[in-house]
Backbone as numpy.savetxt, mean C-alpha at the origin, in Angstrom:
# Nx Ny Nz CAx CAy CAz Cx Cy Cz
-44.16 17.48 18.90 -43.11 18.33 18.91 -43.57 19.79 18.07
-43.07 20.80 18.70 -43.78 22.05 18.13 -42.38 22.60 17.31
-42.86 22.71 16.06 -41.79 23.32 15.10 -42.49 24.52 14.18
-41.99 25.84 14.44 -42.47 26.91 13.64 -44.07 26.96 13.85
-44.30 26.92 15.17 -45.93 27.23 15.03 -46.75 26.14 14.66
-46.19 24.86 14.33 -46.96 23.75 13.76 -46.60 22.55 14.65
-47.76 21.81 14.77 -47.55 20.44 15.63 -47.54 19.29 14.84
-46.22 18.65 14.83 -46.08 17.31 14.11 -45.70 16.22 15.00
-46.45 15.03 14.68 -46.21 13.94 15.43 -44.74 13.46 15.52
-44.35 12.78 16.43 -42.90 12.19 16.24 -42.94 11.06 15.47
-44.04 10.37 15.24 -43.82 9.12 14.40 -43.50 9.61 12.81
-43.71 10.81 12.46 -43.57 11.15 11.10 -42.03 11.50 11.00
-41.33 11.88 11.99 -39.92 11.96 11.82 -39.25 10.70 11.76
-39.95 9.74 12.55 -39.21 8.39 12.61 -39.14 7.59 11.10
-40.13 8.18 10.33 -40.14 7.66 8.91 -39.16 8.18 7.99
-38.52 9.24 8.25 -37.35 9.74 7.41 -36.08 9.71 8.02
-35.98 9.14 9.31 -34.78 8.67 9.94 -34.56 7.36 9.62
-33.10 6.89 9.39 -32.59 5.47 9.47 -33.05 4.66 10.74
-32.99 3.51 10.55 -33.66 2.47 11.94 -32.56 2.77 12.92
-31.40 2.90 12.70 -30.29 3.03 13.82 -30.15 4.55 14.53
-31.03 5.42 14.21 -31.13 6.75 14.56 -32.14 6.85 15.47
-32.93 5.65 15.80 -33.99 5.89 16.74 -33.78 6.08 18.26
-32.55 5.70 18.57 -32.18 5.92 19.92 -31.98 7.31 20.10
-31.08 8.11 19.06 -30.78 9.50 19.36 -32.06 10.23 19.36
-33.04 9.88 18.25 -34.16 10.63 18.40 -34.95 10.60 19.64
-35.02 9.23 20.23 -35.87 9.11 21.54 -35.00 9.85 22.63
-33.77 10.05 22.43 -33.13 10.80 23.53 -33.33 12.37 23.37
-33.40 12.86 22.24 -33.70 14.24 21.91 -35.10 14.46 22.30
-36.01 13.57 22.06 -37.50 13.74 22.50 -37.69 13.97 24.04
-36.83 13.03 24.70 -37.02 13.18 26.13 -36.26 14.42 26.48
-35.40 15.15 26.00 -34.78 16.36 26.42 -35.75 17.34 26.05
-36.39 17.21 24.83 -37.47 18.44 24.75 -38.77 18.26 25.70
-39.10 17.21 26.27 -40.19 17.06 27.08 -39.75 17.71 28.50
-38.26 17.40 28.71 -37.91 18.06 29.95 -37.58 19.29 30.09
-37.20 20.03 28.92 -36.65 21.35 28.82 -37.48 22.16 27.77
-38.78 21.61 27.82 -39.78 22.46 26.82 -40.00 23.99 27.10
-39.81 24.56 26.13 -39.84 26.20 26.20 -40.86 26.51 25.06
-42.23 26.99 25.05 -42.84 27.42 24.04 -42.51 28.66 23.21
-41.69 29.23 23.95 -40.92 30.38 23.15 -39.72 30.30 22.36
-39.41 28.99 22.51 -37.95 28.68 21.72 -38.41 27.58 20.74
-39.41 27.71 20.21 -39.70 26.65 19.11 -38.72 26.59 17.96
-38.31 27.83 17.37 -37.50 27.80 16.51 -36.15 27.10 16.70
-35.45 27.39 17.87 -34.11 26.95 18.09 -34.35 25.33 18.26
-35.47 24.94 18.81 -35.72 23.45 18.75 -35.56 22.79 17.52
-36.24 23.59 16.73 -36.43 22.95 15.23 -35.10 22.89 14.56
-34.55 23.91 14.60 -33.02 24.03 13.99 -31.99 22.81 14.41
-32.06 22.77 15.74 -31.37 21.58 16.44 -31.65 20.28 15.82
-32.98 20.14 15.89 -33.57 18.61 15.40 -33.35 18.39 13.91
-33.32 19.49 13.15 -32.98 19.39 11.86 -31.42 19.06 11.53
-30.68 19.68 12.56 -29.35 19.41 12.45 -28.91 17.98 12.67
-29.73 17.36 13.83 -29.41 16.07 14.00 -29.96 15.06 12.75
-30.91 15.49 12.14 -31.52 14.61 10.99 -30.45 14.61 9.92
-29.76 15.96 9.53 -28.84 16.08 8.73 -27.64 15.09 8.94
-26.98 15.46 10.03 -26.00 14.65 10.47 -25.92 13.21 10.31
-27.13 12.35 10.87 -27.40 11.32 10.75 -27.49 10.55 9.43
-28.18 11.58 8.60 -28.40 11.09 7.13 -26.77 10.98 6.58
-26.06 12.00 6.81 -24.70 11.96 6.30 -23.56 10.83 6.58
-23.98 10.42 8.16 -23.25 9.20 8.57 -23.50 8.07 7.77
-24.85 7.89 7.68 -25.30 6.60 6.96 -24.97 6.63 5.38
-24.86 7.64 4.78 -24.52 7.74 3.39 -22.92 7.35 3.35
-22.17 7.64 4.25 -20.72 7.52 4.31 -20.63 5.86 4.54
-21.51 5.37 5.46 -21.24 3.84 5.62 -21.60 3.12 4.37
-22.63 3.56 3.73 -23.23 2.83 2.39 -21.96 2.92 1.35
-21.13 4.14 1.26 -20.26 4.17 0.31 -18.92 3.46 0.76
-18.66 3.02 1.98 -17.62 2.36 2.43 -17.82 0.68 2.07
-18.99 0.44 1.98 -19.41 -1.12 1.75 -19.63 -1.22 0.22
-19.15 -0.34 -0.85 -19.32 -0.39 -1.90 -18.19 -0.87 -2.85
-17.13 -1.03 -1.99 -15.70 -1.49 -2.41 -15.00 -2.01 -1.27
-13.82 -2.78 -1.67 -13.09 -3.50 -0.71 -11.61 -2.80 -0.38
-11.10 -3.09 0.71 -9.96 -2.26 1.04 -8.67 -3.17 1.21
-7.43 -2.70 0.84 -6.40 -3.57 1.02 -5.49 -2.68 1.59
-4.91 -2.97 2.76 -4.06 -2.06 3.71 -2.49 -2.88 3.77
-1.41 -2.29 3.33 -0.10 -2.68 3.49 0.80 -1.91 4.16
1.43 -2.71 5.24 2.41 -1.96 5.96 3.59 -2.69 5.84
4.70 -2.37 6.26 6.19 -3.04 6.17 7.15 -2.34 5.87
8.27 -3.12 5.39 9.52 -2.20 4.98 10.38 -3.08 4.02
11.08 -2.28 3.21 12.28 -2.94 2.42 13.31 -3.09 3.29
13.53 -4.18 3.86 14.43 -4.52 5.04 15.93 -4.33 4.63
16.58 -4.98 3.62 17.92 -5.25 3.25 18.12 -5.81 2.05
19.16 -5.70 1.42 19.79 -6.55 0.33 20.96 -7.13 0.76
20.76 -8.39 -0.03 22.06 -9.38 0.38 22.86 -9.77 -0.91
24.11 -9.55 -0.87 25.12 -9.73 -2.04 25.61 -11.23 -1.95
26.02 -11.38 -3.07 26.86 -12.77 -3.09 28.17 -12.50 -2.50
28.81 -13.69 -2.20 30.08 -13.57 -1.07 31.12 -12.93 -2.01
30.94 -12.92 -3.66 32.02 -12.07 -4.16 31.97 -10.67 -4.24
30.89 -10.16 -3.76 30.70 -8.68 -4.04 31.53 -7.78 -3.11
31.69 -6.75 -3.71 32.77 -5.77 -3.17 32.07 -5.43 -1.51
32.93 -5.35 -0.76 32.50 -4.98 0.63 32.32 -3.52 0.84
32.68 -2.67 -0.02 32.59 -1.11 -0.07 31.37 -0.58 -0.74
30.52 -1.41 -1.16 29.29 -1.00 -1.92 28.57 -0.13 -1.15
27.76 0.88 -1.86 27.01 1.81 -0.87 25.60 1.70 -2.04
24.66 1.38 -1.44 23.52 1.14 -2.34 22.16 1.93 -1.73
21.31 2.47 -2.43 19.94 2.88 -2.09 18.97 2.10 -3.01
17.68 2.44 -2.65 16.46 1.48 -3.18 15.59 2.63 -3.46
14.66 2.06 -4.59 13.27 2.97 -4.83 12.29 1.99 -4.94
11.24 2.12 -4.44 9.98 1.23 -4.62 8.88 2.11 -5.25
8.09 1.43 -5.70 6.80 1.87 -6.23 5.77 0.80 -6.36
4.49 0.98 -6.74 3.35 0.08 -6.71 2.98 0.32 -7.98
2.53 -0.87 -8.74 1.86 -0.98 -9.94 0.66 -1.63 -9.72
-0.52 -1.14 -10.33 -1.94 -1.58 -10.02 -2.81 -1.33 -11.08
-3.87 -2.11 -11.10 -4.87 -2.00 -12.20 -5.60 -0.59 -12.13
-6.44 -0.34 -13.34 -7.38 0.69 -13.43 -8.67 1.03 -12.38
-8.81 -0.28 -11.77 -9.95 -0.48 -10.72 -9.41 -0.19 -9.30
-8.12 -0.09 -9.09 -7.50 0.44 -7.97 -7.22 1.82 -7.70
-7.52 2.13 -6.27 -7.22 3.76 -6.07 -6.47 3.78 -4.64
-5.48 4.64 -4.72 -4.87 4.78 -3.30 -5.59 5.92 -2.53
-6.11 5.42 -1.31 -6.81 6.20 -0.41 -5.84 6.61 0.72
-4.96 5.92 1.19 -3.83 6.62 2.09 -2.53 6.11 1.70
-1.67 6.92 2.14 -0.27 6.63 2.09 0.34 7.11 0.78
1.48 6.61 0.38 2.36 7.22 -0.90 2.70 5.64 -1.59
2.61 5.75 -2.97 2.78 4.77 -3.95 4.18 4.52 -4.36
5.27 5.62 -3.82 6.53 5.19 -4.42 7.47 5.84 -3.12
8.72 5.60 -2.94 9.70 6.15 -2.11 11.02 5.89 -2.38
11.89 6.68 -2.02 13.42 6.56 -2.22 14.10 6.58 -0.96
14.90 5.55 -0.67 15.61 5.05 0.76 16.84 6.10 0.79
17.43 5.71 1.91 18.70 6.49 2.43 19.90 5.76 1.68
20.87 6.14 1.56 22.15 5.40 1.20 22.56 4.47 2.30
22.87 3.23 2.16 23.37 2.31 3.22 24.69 1.83 2.56
25.67 1.55 3.57 26.66 0.85 3.42 26.85 -0.63 3.93
27.38 -1.43 3.21 27.32 -2.86 3.38 27.83 -3.24 4.74
27.29 -4.03 5.59 27.76 -4.52 6.91 27.63 -5.83 7.18
27.50 -6.30 8.54 27.21 -7.84 8.80 26.23 -7.82 9.75
25.39 -8.64 9.52 24.12 -8.63 10.38 24.73 -10.18 11.34
24.69 -9.94 12.87 25.19 -10.96 13.44 23.98 -11.83 13.91
24.33 -12.98 14.13 23.38 -14.05 14.49 22.66 -14.91 13.27
21.96 -15.83 13.46 21.33 -16.71 12.30 20.15 -16.25 12.01
19.88 -16.72 10.68 18.71 -16.34 10.21 17.53 -17.38 10.56
16.46 -17.00 11.08 15.65 -17.77 11.37 14.38 -18.03 10.48
14.31 -17.02 9.63 13.24 -17.10 8.43 13.62 -17.51 7.29
14.77 -17.70 6.92 15.20 -18.59 5.84 16.74 -18.67 6.04
17.05 -19.85 6.28 18.51 -20.20 6.66 19.46 -20.41 5.21
18.74 -20.46 4.17 19.41 -20.60 2.86 19.91 -19.24 2.42
19.61 -18.02 3.13 20.05 -16.68 2.74 21.16 -16.30 3.75
22.10 -16.07 3.21 23.39 -15.60 4.23 23.36 -14.36 4.89
23.60 -14.27 6.07 23.53 -12.90 6.68 24.59 -11.97 6.55
25.75 -12.55 5.93 26.82 -11.69 5.83 26.54 -10.84 4.34
27.44 -9.79 4.13 27.34 -9.08 2.83 25.80 -8.23 2.70
25.25 -7.92 3.85 23.93 -7.34 3.80 24.16 -5.71 4.08
23.19 -5.09 3.30 23.12 -3.71 3.16 21.57 -3.34 3.65
21.41 -2.82 4.85 20.30 -2.72 5.65 19.80 -1.22 5.35
18.27 -1.10 5.01 17.82 0.05 4.83 16.47 0.09 6.11
15.89 -0.80 6.15 14.62 -0.84 6.79 13.77 0.37 6.45
13.38 0.63 5.14 12.72 1.68 4.68 11.29 1.45 4.55
10.48 2.12 5.38 9.01 1.78 5.76 8.09 1.77 4.34
7.06 1.20 4.66 6.11 0.98 3.38 4.79 1.07 4.02
3.77 1.93 3.61 2.56 2.25 4.39 1.59 2.67 3.18
0.59 1.96 2.97 -0.21 2.41 1.82 -1.79 1.53 1.91
-2.73 2.14 1.36 -3.92 1.61 1.28 -4.87 1.62 0.21
-5.13 0.57 -0.31 -6.00 0.75 -1.64 -7.49 0.31 -1.53
-8.09 1.03 -2.45 -9.74 0.65 -2.64 -9.98 0.41 -4.00
-10.73 -0.90 -4.15 -11.19 -1.30 -5.42 -12.47 -1.99 -5.34
-13.05 -2.36 -6.51 -14.18 -2.99 -6.46 -13.81 -4.58 -7.36
-12.71 -4.61 -7.92 -12.38 -6.05 -8.53 -10.95 -6.33 -8.24
-10.67 -7.54 -7.91 -9.25 -7.96 -8.04 -8.38 -7.79 -9.17
-8.98 -7.71 -10.30 -8.09 -7.56 -11.30 -7.13 -6.28 -11.33
-5.91 -6.48 -11.54 -4.88 -5.79 -11.30 -4.44 -5.61 -9.86
-4.14 -6.79 -9.31 -3.73 -6.70 -7.98 -2.38 -6.22 -7.87
-2.14 -5.55 -6.77 -0.96 -4.57 -6.92 0.27 -5.34 -6.73
1.29 -4.79 -7.47 2.63 -5.58 -7.29 3.67 -4.46 -7.00
4.78 -4.74 -6.08 5.81 -3.97 -5.86 6.89 -4.16 -6.51
7.38 -3.02 -7.25 8.46 -2.66 -8.06 9.49 -2.32 -7.06
10.94 -2.81 -7.40 11.96 -2.45 -6.52 13.24 -2.25 -7.48
13.75 -1.10 -7.28 15.14 -0.77 -8.10 16.11 -0.30 -7.03
17.27 -1.03 -7.38 18.43 -0.85 -6.46 19.62 -0.08 -7.25
19.95 0.91 -6.65 21.14 1.64 -7.37 22.30 1.87 -6.55
23.32 2.06 -7.14 24.63 2.19 -6.39 25.64 3.19 -7.24
26.94 3.17 -7.09 27.87 4.23 -7.61 28.88 3.34 -8.27
29.31 4.03 -9.51 30.59 3.32 -10.13 31.97 3.88 -9.51
32.94 3.84 -10.18 34.19 4.35 -9.67 34.43 5.73 -9.63
33.65 6.22 -10.46 33.63 7.88 -10.44 32.43 8.58 -9.60
31.94 7.69 -8.90 30.74 8.37 -8.01 29.27 8.49 -8.89
29.40 7.87 -9.97 28.06 8.30 -10.74 26.91 7.12 -10.39
25.75 7.47 -10.36 24.65 6.82 -10.17 24.49 5.54 -11.15
24.34 4.31 -10.75 24.20 3.41 -12.00 23.16 2.34 -11.28
22.30 1.64 -12.09 21.58 0.86 -11.77 22.28 -0.71 -11.20
21.85 -1.14 -10.14 22.25 -2.42 -9.72 21.34 -3.70 -9.88
20.28 -3.39 -9.94 19.33 -4.45 -10.17 17.80 -4.04 -9.88
16.78 -4.61 -10.63 15.19 -4.54 -10.63 14.91 -5.78 -10.04
13.68 -5.58 -9.25 12.80 -6.92 -8.91 11.54 -6.36 -8.52
10.66 -7.35 -8.80 9.28 -6.99 -8.37 8.74 -8.42 -7.77
7.56 -8.03 -6.95 6.87 -9.32 -6.35 5.41 -8.74 -6.17
4.64 -9.84 -6.15 2.92 -9.66 -6.07 2.67 -9.53 -4.51
1.97 -8.59 -4.30 1.30 -8.39 -2.87 0.86 -9.64 -2.54
1.23 -10.22 -1.39 0.43 -11.45 -0.94 -1.03 -11.34 -1.01
-1.67 -12.38 -1.17 -3.35 -12.39 -1.40 -3.90 -12.65 0.11
-3.11 -13.17 1.00 -3.65 -13.70 2.11 -3.28 -12.59 3.12
-4.23 -12.32 4.26 -3.82 -11.33 5.39 -2.86 -11.88 6.11
-1.97 -11.06 6.90 -0.91 -11.60 7.92 0.45 -10.95 7.66
1.53 -11.51 8.13 2.77 -11.07 7.99 3.48 -11.97 6.88
4.29 -11.30 6.12 4.88 -12.33 4.95 6.37 -11.77 4.89
7.20 -12.46 4.81 8.62 -12.17 4.38 9.02 -12.84 2.91
9.41 -11.64 2.06 9.74 -12.11 0.82 11.07 -11.91 0.60
11.60 -12.85 -0.67 12.81 -12.49 -0.93 12.88 -12.37 -2.51
13.28 -11.34 -2.82 13.35 -11.08 -4.31 14.63 -11.02 -5.01
14.68 -11.83 -6.00 15.87 -11.79 -6.99 16.10 -10.53 -7.82
17.25 -10.01 -7.91 17.37 -8.71 -8.91 18.04 -9.16 -10.13
17.88 -8.30 -11.10 18.45 -8.29 -12.47 18.46 -7.08 -13.03
19.12 -7.09 -14.28 19.40 -5.59 -14.78 19.57 -5.93 -16.33
19.09 -4.93 -17.34 19.37 -5.08 -18.53 20.69 -4.84 -18.98
21.29 -5.28 -20.23 22.43 -5.17 -20.56 22.56 -5.03 -22.03
23.61 -4.37 -22.55 23.75 -3.96 -24.05 23.85 -5.39 -24.78
23.54 -5.17 -26.10 23.65 -6.22 -26.86 25.21 -6.95 -27.35
26.14 -6.16 -27.20 27.58 -6.45 -27.69 28.38 -6.17 -26.39
29.71 -6.91 -26.46 30.52 -6.63 -25.64 31.14 -5.19 -25.55
31.48 -4.55 -26.95 31.84 -3.20 -27.22 30.88 -2.52 -26.53
29.75 -2.50 -26.91 28.83 -1.45 -26.21 28.76 -1.38 -24.74
29.05 -2.69 -24.25 28.85 -2.79 -22.77 30.29 -2.06 -22.16
31.37 -2.30 -22.86 32.45 -1.57 -22.38 32.33 0.14 -22.34
31.74 0.47 -23.64 31.55 1.93 -23.68 30.61 2.46 -22.49
29.38 1.52 -22.18 28.49 1.91 -20.89 29.49 2.10 -20.00
30.18 1.23 -19.59 30.82 0.97 -18.34 31.94 2.18 -18.07
32.60 2.68 -19.40 33.38 3.62 -19.28 32.64 5.10 -19.17
31.56 5.26 -19.89 30.82 6.57 -19.68 29.94 6.67 -18.59
29.85 5.41 -17.99 28.83 5.37 -16.66 27.16 5.61 -17.10
27.02 5.13 -18.26 25.75 4.96 -18.73 25.07 3.59 -19.17
25.10 2.81 -17.93 24.33 1.38 -17.91 23.01 1.59 -18.27
22.70 0.52 -19.05 21.26 0.51 -19.60 20.50 0.23 -18.61
19.17 0.71 -18.46 18.14 0.84 -17.52 16.78 1.13 -18.15
15.67 0.66 -17.22 14.38 0.86 -17.82 13.80 2.32 -17.60
13.43 2.91 -18.84 12.83 4.18 -18.48 11.71 4.35 -17.57
10.92 3.33 -17.40 9.75 3.10 -16.30 10.28 1.96 -15.57
10.57 2.21 -14.14 11.06 1.18 -13.12 9.67 0.25 -13.17
8.43 0.57 -13.42 7.39 -0.23 -13.19 7.51 -1.44 -14.32
8.14 -1.27 -15.53 8.30 -2.15 -16.41 8.46 -3.68 -15.96
9.31 -3.80 -14.87 9.30 -5.21 -14.27 8.19 -5.77 -13.70
7.13 -5.07 -13.58 5.83 -5.58 -13.14 4.82 -5.97 -14.12
5.18 -5.61 -15.38 4.38 -6.06 -16.48 5.12 -6.88 -17.68
4.38 -7.31 -18.36 4.77 -8.44 -19.28 5.23 -7.84 -20.81
4.73 -6.80 -20.91 4.88 -6.05 -22.44 6.30 -5.87 -22.77
6.89 -6.36 -23.62 8.16 -5.98 -24.25 9.20 -6.62 -23.39
8.88 -7.41 -22.30 9.99 -8.47 -21.66 10.68 -9.20 -22.50
10.02 -9.83 -23.64 10.75 -10.97 -24.40 11.95 -10.25 -25.37
11.92 -9.03 -25.50 13.09 -8.47 -26.20 14.00 -7.92 -25.65
14.06 -8.03 -24.10 15.08 -7.45 -23.24 15.97 -8.33 -22.82
17.22 -8.13 -22.97 18.23 -9.05 -22.67 18.60 -8.62 -21.09
18.75 -9.28 -20.21 19.07 -9.07 -18.84 20.15 -10.10 -18.39
20.72 -9.73 -17.23 21.53 -10.47 -16.53 21.23 -10.34 -14.99
21.53 -11.41 -14.10 21.65 -11.29 -12.83 22.29 -10.18 -12.11
21.68 -9.58 -11.07 22.25 -8.46 -10.51 23.14 -8.77 -9.52
24.31 -9.51 -9.96 25.50 -9.59 -8.90 25.02 -10.85 -7.69
23.89 -11.45 -8.10 23.53 -12.51 -7.12 22.68 -11.73 -6.00
22.41 -10.45 -6.17 21.79 -9.63 -5.09 20.22 -10.09 -5.04
19.75 -10.42 -3.69 18.29 -10.49 -3.42 18.03 -9.46 -2.07
16.89 -9.01 -2.47 16.26 -7.88 -1.62 15.08 -8.82 -0.66
15.31 -8.24 0.65 14.36 -8.79 1.56 13.26 -7.95 1.90
12.08 -8.18 1.76 10.76 -7.38 2.03 9.95 -8.10 3.04
9.65 -7.19 4.00 8.75 -7.73 4.86 7.26 -6.99 4.78
6.24 -7.48 4.78 5.11 -6.81 4.46 4.00 -7.65 5.56
3.09 -6.73 5.90 1.66 -7.04 6.73 0.68 -6.69 5.95
-0.38 -7.56 5.52 -1.49 -7.24 4.70 -2.58 -7.40 5.68
-3.56 -6.34 5.44 -4.85 -6.33 6.03 -6.11 -6.27 5.09
-7.07 -6.70 5.05 -8.29 -6.91 4.17 -9.33 -6.39 4.88
-10.21 -5.76 4.09 -11.64 -5.40 4.50 -12.83 -5.49 3.54
-13.85 -5.96 3.82 -15.09 -5.93 3.08 -14.90 -6.93 1.85
-13.87 -7.94 1.85 -13.72 -8.82 0.89 -14.84 -9.92 0.79
-15.30 -10.38 1.96 -16.34 -11.11 1.99 -17.72 -10.67 1.48
-17.87 -9.17 1.43 -19.08 -8.89 0.84 -19.06 -8.85 -0.42
-17.88 -9.26 -1.13 -17.98 -9.20 -2.59 -17.82 -10.89 -3.04
-17.87 -11.72 -2.17 -17.80 -13.23 -2.31 -16.69 -13.67 -2.41
-15.60 -13.01 -2.00 -14.08 -13.58 -1.66 -13.82 -14.10 -0.44
-13.26 -15.33 -0.42 -12.96 -16.05 0.65 -11.33 -15.84 0.97
-11.17 -16.13 2.35 -9.68 -16.28 2.62 -9.18 -17.60 2.69
-8.10 -17.87 2.16 -7.41 -19.14 1.86 -6.00 -18.90 2.55
-5.85 -19.95 3.49 -4.45 -20.05 4.20 -3.32 -20.04 3.24
-2.18 -19.66 3.38 -0.97 -19.85 2.85 -0.42 -21.18 2.30
-0.85 -22.01 3.30 -0.51 -23.36 3.01 -1.22 -24.31 2.08
-2.52 -23.59 1.82 -3.42 -24.24 0.82 -3.23 -23.48 -0.57
-2.46 -22.67 -0.79 -2.29 -21.90 -2.10 -1.19 -22.61 -2.83
């Protein structure tokens, strides 16, 4: 191949290219032999160097992708189910956020979201996924979740924090319940039911004042429910028997490269 008035053997270029680039090199060599032009040596040189640079960048990207594993999560916060004694006029909305360790990084999607306001309704038909959960007194959001994580260590595995808010008799926003769940370890589709709870004041008098002023106790950081620090000094009460239904689909990549194996849910 003639480059800048100097002749270099094709074998020297094979030494600087990755092994999977030989097919591209052979195809380009055949093109040069068929369309050789001694007056266009500089153009051929620039085109060949461009192929070398593009191939090297592609292989560098591939090496970086194998230096960590990925966790892809899609799904939705489907609905909240009240106890039978709940008010039929409740209007609720939810907020979700992800809590994860320092080794984890979000590479796609968003780590928090706020749903629309939904009114309580009735889901017709039976529940095939969990017959112990009643379908009446349901507030449906179907709020989507889509996020991808990258990490090199399973420590700090992501957890999903859910906060449910409603309105009091004066239309003020008040907390109705917190909940959290660990993202499933195994790939596939998972249906999770999360019980809710909320903090309360230490005395009946203070509880009445909070109800009157619309200042119900709530966590400053909603991700507190995903951590254990300070939980022992917090007094909580069940969130009116409310349960939140979450449907998640988990996909994993490069876990086997780090020595982690997949175990079916029945063996956990």
